């Protein structure tokens, strides 16, 4: 199975790729299936059931809003995040859901959308959608599993549903492990980014891929810019204040006064933190973000890329492409051989994987060999192993926002450490990924995006 770079980096909305983007895509897929099957006009009743982690933290992650938005015909990649809640609020107020923006179906929010606090066997993030006719007979039913990063599995078709059907397409350089990837790089004298680009070229024209990555980078930049200037309290009831705008002003003031090396060095660290905070505050408010590889970890790769751009004024889009291609090689291995779902393996699969991806991308831009890049990714992942997903109040705010800032610094440090070596190291990336998978299996479910353990119960909500 080939995992496309464009599947790992998707433009969407916050606050969660698995709990918001995935369910919205599932609702949209269900609505489109009804249209394709010629059943839309016969639908008289819709039934939504959210299971497992989607039920446990769905309200805080806007899962209920997302799946209804998808049924309305909205795509997370294109919906206006500033208008989205208004679209959905009209359904709750009027008691009518305009299915696929075409057919009006009566909809009682409390009756027709239910949270079921049990997990289905296949994955802890599951939702089941049912359409019935006026006699109560089932017209169409499907179960979707939101497996992290906005990826969804369509149970009726027994495959992932996505915009880039890469799974069945032969590629010139297939690999299923980091060891195989390194062997390909050595055998063909190619970088990781060149290997990934060649595989992407089997899926679509190279120009299309590069155009899409330019769109991704612009979305990341726009997200940072918005986050740097917006103030106020984040939604959800925790009364979490936005901090990025005030920090930006302090850093800009300090830059005009700094004279010693220590102050300038520490300031660079502050800017990395700032970029991550800006993105994740936007994500927490339901803004436009890039899944990288998840929304909960969406600030790490943009923060590291902005750090590089800040210190390399001549950075080109080709540099961004190299970073993202290299990062996607690592992210694809983690998704294939472990998971990027917080509900499945904890935050080590989100922040940990994003840290590894960013470390690899930065090491590539700094001239690292494939072996040094693999080492950077391993360091980034290894030092996030065991990280739990325990969001306070079921919101992607505490500890998620600061966690992205800390992991961004880890990624930079991991790249620097790897580049000071020759690529030889004791623990391989494949071993770290295997440990990620096994640790996730051993982790109690209360620490995996259910808000039933850890900080989620240690912090008293006010």
Coordinates of C-alpha atoms in Angstrom, one line a residue:
X1 CA 0.0 0.0 0.0
X2 CA 1.4 3.4 -1.0
X3 CA 0.5 6.3 1.3
X4 CA 0.5 9.5 -0.7
X5 CA 2.2 12.7 0.6
X6 CA -1.1 14.5 -0.3
X7 CA -3.0 12.1 2.0
X8 CA -0.8 12.9 4.9
X9 CA -1.0 16.6 4.3
X10 CA -4.6 17.6 3.9
X11 CA -6.1 21.1 4.2
X12 CA -9.1 20.9 6.6
X13 CA -10.5 22.5 9.7
X14 CA -10.0 22.0 13.4
X15 CA -10.0 20.9 16.1
X16 CA -9.3 17.3 15.2
X17 CA -8.4 15.2 12.2
X18 CA -9.9 12.0 13.6
X19 CA -12.8 13.6 15.4
X20 CA -13.7 16.4 13.1
X21 CA -12.2 16.0 9.6
X22 CA -12.7 12.2 9.4
X23 CA -16.4 12.3 10.5
X24 CA -17.1 15.2 8.1
X25 CA -15.6 13.2 5.3
X26 CA -17.7 10.2 6.3
X27 CA -20.9 12.3 6.3
X28 CA -20.0 13.7 2.9
X29 CA -19.2 10.2 1.5
X30 CA -22.5 8.8 2.8
X31 CA -24.5 11.7 1.3
X32 CA -22.7 11.2 -2.1
X33 CA -23.3 7.5 -2.0
X34 CA -27.1 8.1 -1.5
X35 CA -27.0 10.4 -4.6
X36 CA -25.0 7.9 -6.6
X37 CA -27.4 5.1 -5.7
X38 CA -30.4 7.3 -6.6
X39 CA -31.8 7.1 -3.1
X40 CA -31.5 10.7 -1.9
X41 CA -35.0 11.8 -2.8
X42 CA -36.5 8.8 -0.8
X43 CA -34.7 9.6 2.4
X44 CA -37.2 10.5 5.2
X45 CA -35.0 9.9 8.3
X46 CA -31.3 10.0 9.1
X47 CA -29.8 8.2 12.1
X48 CA -26.2 9.0 13.3
X49 CA -24.5 6.9 15.9
X50 CA -21.0 7.8 17.3
X51 CA -19.0 5.1 19.1
X52 CA -16.0 4.8 21.4
X53 CA -13.7 7.7 21.5
X54 CA -15.9 9.7 19.1
X55 CA -18.7 9.4 21.7
X56 CA -16.4 10.0 24.7
X57 CA -14.8 13.3 23.4
X58 CA -17.0 14.0 20.4
X59 CA -18.7 17.1 21.8
X60 CA -15.4 18.8 22.7
X61 CA -14.0 17.8 19.3
X62 CA -17.1 19.0 17.4
X63 CA -17.7 15.6 16.0
X64 CA -21.5 16.0 16.1
X65 CA -21.2 19.3 14.1
X66 CA -18.7 17.7 11.7
X67 CA -20.8 14.7 10.6
X68 CA -23.9 16.8 10.2
X69 CA -21.8 19.3 8.1
X70 CA -20.7 16.4 5.9
X71 CA -24.2 15.2 5.4
X72 CA -25.1 18.8 4.3
X73 CA -22.5 18.4 1.6
X74 CA -19.6 20.3 3.1
X75 CA -16.0 19.2 2.5
X76 CA -13.4 20.0 5.3
X77 CA -10.9 21.1 2.6
X78 CA -13.2 23.8 1.2
X79 CA -15.8 24.7 3.8
X80 CA -15.5 28.2 5.3
X81 CA -14.5 27.7 8.9
X82 CA -16.0 31.1 9.9
X83 CA -19.4 30.1 8.6
X84 CA -19.4 26.4 9.3
X85 CA -21.0 26.6 12.8
X86 CA -23.8 28.7 11.4
X87 CA -24.6 26.2 8.7
X88 CA -24.9 23.4 11.3
X89 CA -26.7 25.6 13.9
X90 CA -29.5 26.1 11.3
X91 CA -30.1 22.4 11.3
X92 CA -30.5 22.3 15.1
X93 CA -32.7 25.4 15.1
X94 CA -35.0 24.5 12.1
X95 CA -35.1 20.7 12.6
X96 CA -34.3 20.1 8.9
X97 CA -31.2 18.8 7.4
X98 CA -30.7 19.6 3.7
X99 CA -29.0 16.4 2.6
X100 CA -26.2 17.0 0.1
X101 CA -27.6 20.5 -0.1
X102 CA -30.5 19.1 -2.1
X103 CA -33.1 17.1 -0.2
X104 CA -34.7 18.4 3.0
X105 CA -34.9 15.7 5.7
X106 CA -36.5 16.2 9.2
X107 CA -33.8 16.0 11.8
X108 CA -34.1 16.0 15.6
X109 CA -30.7 16.6 17.0
X110 CA -31.2 14.8 20.3
X111 CA -33.1 11.8 18.8
X112 CA -31.2 11.3 15.5
X113 CA -27.7 11.8 16.7
X114 CA -26.6 9.6 19.6
X115 CA -23.4 9.0 21.5
X116 CA -22.8 5.3 22.2
X117 CA -20.1 4.8 24.9
X118 CA -18.9 1.4 23.6
X119 CA -16.1 0.8 21.1
X120 CA -16.5 -1.3 18.0
X121 CA -14.0 -4.0 17.5
X122 CA -12.1 -2.6 14.5
X123 CA -11.2 0.8 15.8
X124 CA -12.1 3.1 18.7
X125 CA -13.3 5.9 16.4
X126 CA -16.4 4.6 14.6
X127 CA -19.6 6.1 13.4
X128 CA -22.6 4.4 11.8
X129 CA -25.0 6.3 9.4
X130 CA -28.4 5.0 8.4
X131 CA -30.9 6.4 5.9
X132 CA -34.6 5.3 6.1
X133 CA -37.6 5.9 3.9
X134 CA -41.0 7.1 5.0
X135 CA -42.0 3.6 6.2
X136 CA -38.9 3.2 8.3
X137 CA -37.2 0.8 6.0
X138 CA -33.4 1.0 5.7
X139 CA -32.4 2.5 2.3
X140 CA -28.7 2.6 3.0
X141 CA -26.4 2.0 6.0
X142 CA -22.7 2.2 6.4
X143 CA -20.1 2.2 9.2
X144 CA -17.0 4.4 9.0
X145 CA -13.8 4.2 11.0
X146 CA -11.9 7.4 11.5
X147 CA -8.4 6.0 11.8
X148 CA -6.4 9.2 12.4
X149 CA -5.1 12.1 10.2
X150 CA -8.5 12.5 8.5
X151 CA -8.3 9.0 7.0
X152 CA -11.5 7.0 7.0
X153 CA -12.3 3.4 6.3
X154 CA -15.5 2.7 4.5
X155 CA -16.7 -0.6 6.0
X156 CA -19.1 -1.4 3.1
X157 CA -16.2 -1.3 0.6
X158 CA -13.5 -2.6 3.1
X159 CA -11.0 0.1 2.1
X160 CA -9.8 3.5 3.0
X161 CA -11.8 6.3 1.4
X162 CA -9.7 9.1 0.1
X163 CA -9.1 11.6 -2.7
X164 CA -5.9 9.9 -3.8
X165 CA -6.4 6.2 -4.7
X166 CA -2.8 5.3 -4.1
X167 CA -3.3 1.9 -2.5
X168 CA -3.6 -0.1 -5.8
X169 CA -1.2 1.9 -7.9
X170 CA 2.2 0.3 -8.7
X171 CA 5.1 2.6 -7.8
X172 CA 8.7 2.4 -9.0
X173 CA 10.2 2.3 -5.5
X174 CA 7.9 0.4 -3.1
X175 CA 9.1 0.0 0.5
X176 CA 7.4 -1.1 3.7
X177 CA 10.1 -0.3 6.3
X178 CA 12.8 2.3 6.9
X179 CA 15.4 -0.4 6.2
X180 CA 14.0 -1.0 2.7
X181 CA 13.8 2.8 2.1
X182 CA 17.5 3.2 3.1
X183 CA 18.4 0.3 0.8
X184 CA 16.6 2.0 -2.1
X185 CA 18.4 5.3 -1.5
X186 CA 21.8 3.5 -1.5
X187 CA 21.0 1.3 -4.5
X188 CA 19.7 4.1 -6.7
X189 CA 21.8 6.9 -5.3
X190 CA 18.6 8.9 -4.5
X191 CA 17.5 10.9 -1.6
X192 CA 14.4 10.1 0.4
X193 CA 12.6 13.0 -1.1
X194 CA 13.5 11.8 -4.6
X195 CA 12.2 8.3 -3.9
X196 CA 8.9 9.7 -2.6
X197 CA 8.6 12.1 -5.6
X198 CA 9.2 9.3 -8.1
X199 CA 6.4 7.3 -6.4
X200 CA 4.1 10.3 -6.4
X201 CA 4.7 10.6 -10.1
X202 CA 3.1 7.2 -10.6
X203 CA -0.1 8.6 -9.0
X204 CA -0.4 11.9 -10.9
X205 CA 1.7 14.3 -13.0
X206 CA 4.7 15.8 -11.0
X207 CA 3.4 19.3 -11.7
X208 CA 0.1 18.5 -10.0
X209 CA 1.9 17.2 -6.9
X210 CA 4.1 20.2 -6.7
X211 CA 1.1 22.5 -7.2
X212 CA -0.8 20.7 -4.4
X213 CA 2.2 21.0 -2.0
X214 CA 2.4 24.8 -2.8
X215 CA -1.2 25.0 -1.7
X216 CA -0.4 23.1 1.5
X217 CA 2.5 25.5 2.3
X218 CA 0.3 28.5 1.7
X219 CA -2.3 27.1 4.0
X220 CA 0.3 26.5 6.7
X221 CA 1.6 30.1 6.3
X222 CA -1.9 31.5 6.4
X223 CA -2.7 29.5 9.5
X224 CA 0.4 30.9 11.3
X225 CA -0.4 34.4 10.2
X226 CA -3.9 34.2 11.6
X227 CA -2.8 32.7 14.8
X228 CA -0.2 35.4 15.3
X229 CA -2.8 38.1 15.2
X230 CA -5.9 36.7 16.8
X231 CA -6.7 37.2 20.5
X232 CA -9.4 36.2 23.0
X233 CA -10.6 33.1 24.7
X234 CA -10.7 29.7 22.9
X235 CA -14.2 28.1 22.7
X236 CA -15.2 25.1 24.7
X237 CA -15.6 26.3 28.3
X238 CA -12.0 26.0 29.7
X239 CA -11.5 29.7 29.2
X240 CA -8.1 29.0 27.7
X241 CA -6.7 32.4 26.5
X242 CA -4.9 32.7 23.1
X243 CA -1.3 33.6 23.8
X244 CA 0.4 33.8 20.4
X245 CA -0.5 37.4 19.6
X246 CA 0.8 38.8 22.9
X247 CA 4.0 36.7 22.6
X248 CA 4.5 37.9 19.1
X249 CA 4.4 41.5 20.3
X250 CA 6.9 40.8 23.1
X251 CA 9.3 39.1 20.7
X252 CA 9.1 41.9 18.2
X253 CA 9.8 44.4 20.9
X254 CA 12.6 42.4 22.3
X255 CA 14.2 42.0 18.9
X256 CA 14.8 45.7 18.7
X257 CA 16.7 45.6 22.0
X258 CA 18.7 42.4 21.9
X259 CA 22.4 42.7 21.7
X260 CA 24.0 39.7 23.2
X261 CA 24.3 36.2 21.7
X262 CA 22.4 34.4 24.5
X263 CA 19.4 36.6 24.2
X264 CA 19.2 36.2 20.4
X265 CA 19.6 32.4 20.7
X266 CA 16.9 32.1 23.3
X267 CA 14.7 34.3 21.1
X268 CA 15.0 31.8 18.3
X269 CA 13.6 29.2 20.6
X270 CA 10.7 31.5 21.5
X271 CA 9.9 32.0 17.8
X272 CA 9.6 28.2 17.3
X273 CA 7.3 28.0 20.3
X274 CA 5.3 30.9 18.9
X275 CA 4.7 29.4 15.5
X276 CA 3.4 26.2 17.1
X277 CA 1.2 28.0 19.5
X278 CA -0.3 30.1 16.6
X279 CA -1.2 27.0 14.6
X280 CA -2.7 25.0 17.5
X281 CA -4.7 27.9 18.8
X282 CA -6.2 28.2 15.3
X283 CA -6.9 24.5 15.3
X284 CA -8.5 24.6 18.8
X285 CA -10.8 27.4 17.5
X286 CA -12.0 25.3 14.5
X287 CA -9.9 27.3 12.0
X288 CA -8.3 26.3 8.7
X289 CA -5.3 24.0 9.3
X290 CA -3.2 21.4 7.5
X291 CA -3.4 17.9 8.9
X292 CA 0.3 17.1 9.5
X293 CA -0.2 14.2 10.0
X294 CA -3.1 15.0 12.4
X295 CA -4.8 18.1 13.6
X296 CA -3.8 17.5 17.2
X297 CA -0.1 17.7 16.0
X298 CA -0.7 20.2 13.3
X299 CA 1.6 22.9 14.7
X300 CA 4.9 21.0 14.7
X301 CA 5.8 20.7 11.0
X302 CA 4.7 24.4 10.2
X303 CA 6.7 25.6 13.2
X304 CA 9.9 23.8 12.1
X305 CA 9.4 25.0 8.5
X306 CA 8.9 28.6 9.6
X307 CA 12.0 28.3 11.8
X308 CA 14.0 27.2 8.8
X309 CA 12.5 30.0 6.6
X310 CA 13.2 32.6 9.3
X311 CA 16.9 31.6 9.2
X312 CA 17.1 30.9 5.5
X313 CA 15.6 34.0 3.8
X314 CA 16.2 32.5 0.3
X315 CA 14.1 29.4 1.0
X316 CA 12.2 28.3 -2.1
X317 CA 9.2 26.1 -2.7
X318 CA 11.5 23.4 -3.8
X319 CA 12.9 23.4 -0.2
X320 CA 9.4 23.0 1.2
X321 CA 8.8 20.1 -1.2
X322 CA 12.0 18.4 -0.1
X323 CA 10.9 18.8 3.6
X324 CA 7.4 17.5 3.0
X325 CA 8.4 14.6 0.8
X326 CA 10.9 13.5 3.4
X327 CA 8.5 14.0 6.2
X328 CA 5.8 12.0 4.4
X329 CA 8.2 9.1 4.0
X330 CA 8.5 8.9 7.8
X331 CA 4.8 9.5 8.4
X332 CA 3.8 6.9 5.9
X333 CA 5.9 4.3 7.6
X334 CA 4.4 5.2 11.0
X335 CA 0.9 5.0 9.7
X336 CA 1.5 1.7 7.9
X337 CA 3.4 -0.1 10.6
X338 CA 1.8 1.5 13.7
X339 CA -0.8 4.3 13.9
X340 CA -1.2 8.0 13.8
X341 CA -4.5 7.8 15.8
X342 CA -4.5 9.2 19.3
X343 CA -7.5 7.0 20.1
X344 CA -5.6 3.9 19.0
X345 CA -2.0 4.5 20.4
X346 CA -2.1 7.8 22.4
X347 CA -0.4 11.0 21.6
X348 CA 2.8 9.3 20.7
X349 CA 1.1 8.5 17.4
X350 CA 0.2 12.1 16.8
X351 CA 2.8 14.4 18.4
X352 CA 5.5 11.7 18.4
X353 CA 5.1 10.9 14.7
X354 CA 4.9 14.6 13.7
X355 CA 8.1 15.3 15.7
X356 CA 9.8 12.4 13.8
X357 CA 8.5 13.8 10.5
X358 CA 9.7 17.3 11.2
X359 CA 13.1 16.1 12.4
X360 CA 13.5 14.2 9.2
X361 CA 12.4 17.0 7.0
X362 CA 14.8 19.5 8.7
X363 CA 17.7 17.1 8.5
X364 CA 17.1 16.7 4.8
X365 CA 17.1 20.5 4.3
X366 CA 20.3 20.8 6.3
X367 CA 22.1 18.3 4.0
X368 CA 21.7 15.1 5.9
X369 CA 22.4 11.7 4.4
X370 CA 19.5 9.2 4.3
X371 CA 21.1 7.5 7.3
X372 CA 21.3 10.8 9.2
X373 CA 17.7 11.6 8.3
X374 CA 16.5 8.2 9.5
X375 CA 18.4 8.8 12.7
X376 CA 16.8 12.2 13.2
X377 CA 13.3 10.6 12.8
X378 CA 14.2 7.9 15.2
X379 CA 15.3 10.4 17.8
X380 CA 12.2 12.4 17.4
X381 CA 9.9 9.4 17.8
X382 CA 11.9 7.6 20.5
X383 CA 11.6 10.6 22.9
X384 CA 7.9 10.7 22.6
X385 CA 7.2 7.0 23.1
X386 CA 4.6 6.4 25.8
X387 CA 3.0 9.9 25.4
X388 CA -0.7 9.7 26.4
X389 CA -3.6 11.5 24.9
X390 CA -5.6 12.9 27.8
X391 CA -7.2 16.2 26.7
X392 CA -8.8 18.2 29.5
X393 CA -12.5 18.5 28.9
X394 CA -12.2 16.6 25.6
X395 CA -10.8 19.7 24.0
X396 CA -7.7 20.0 21.8
X397 CA -6.3 22.7 24.1
X398 CA -4.6 21.4 27.3
X399 CA -2.0 19.9 27.0
X400 CA -2.2 19.8 23.2
X401 CA -1.3 23.3 22.3
X402 CA 1.9 23.5 24.5
X403 CA 2.8 19.9 23.6
X404 CA 3.2 21.0 19.9
X405 CA 5.6 23.7 20.9
X406 CA 7.7 21.4 23.0
X407 CA 7.8 18.7 20.2
X408 CA 8.8 21.4 17.7
X409 CA 11.9 22.1 19.7
X410 CA 12.5 18.4 20.1
X411 CA 12.4 18.0 16.3
X412 CA 15.0 20.7 15.7
X413 CA 17.2 19.1 18.4
X414 CA 16.8 15.6 17.0
X415 CA 17.9 16.9 13.5
X416 CA 20.9 18.6 15.0
X417 CA 21.9 15.6 17.0
X418 CA 21.6 13.3 14.0
X419 CA 23.7 15.6 11.8
X420 CA 26.5 15.6 14.4
X421 CA 26.7 11.8 13.8
X422 CA 27.4 9.6 10.8
X423 CA 24.0 7.9 10.7
X424 CA 25.0 4.9 12.8
X425 CA 22.9 4.4 15.9
X426 CA 21.7 1.7 18.2
X427 CA 17.9 1.9 17.9
X428 CA 16.6 1.9 14.3
X429 CA 13.5 3.8 13.2
X430 CA 11.8 0.5 12.4
X431 CA 12.3 -0.6 16.0
X432 CA 11.0 2.7 17.3
X433 CA 7.9 2.4 15.2
X434 CA 7.4 -1.2 16.3
X435 CA 7.6 0.0 19.9
X436 CA 5.1 2.8 19.2
X437 CA 2.6 0.1 18.0
X438 CA 3.3 -2.2 20.9
X439 CA 3.2 0.6 23.5
X440 CA -0.1 1.7 22.1
X441 CA -1.6 -1.7 22.4
X442 CA -0.5 -1.9 26.1
X443 CA -1.8 1.6 26.9
X444 CA -5.0 1.7 28.9
X445 CA -7.9 3.1 26.9
X446 CA -8.4 5.9 29.4
X447 CA -5.2 7.4 28.2
X448 CA -6.2 7.2 24.5
X449 CA -8.4 10.2 23.7
X450 CA -11.3 9.3 26.0
X451 CA -10.7 12.0 28.6
X452 CA -11.2 9.3 31.3
X453 CA -7.6 9.4 32.7
X454 CA -4.4 11.5 33.1
X455 CA -4.7 15.2 33.0
X456 CA -8.3 15.0 31.9
X457 CA -9.3 13.8 35.4
X458 CA -6.5 15.4 37.4
X459 CA -7.5 19.0 36.4
X460 CA -10.8 20.3 37.8
X461 CA -12.7 22.1 35.1
X462 CA -14.1 25.4 36.2

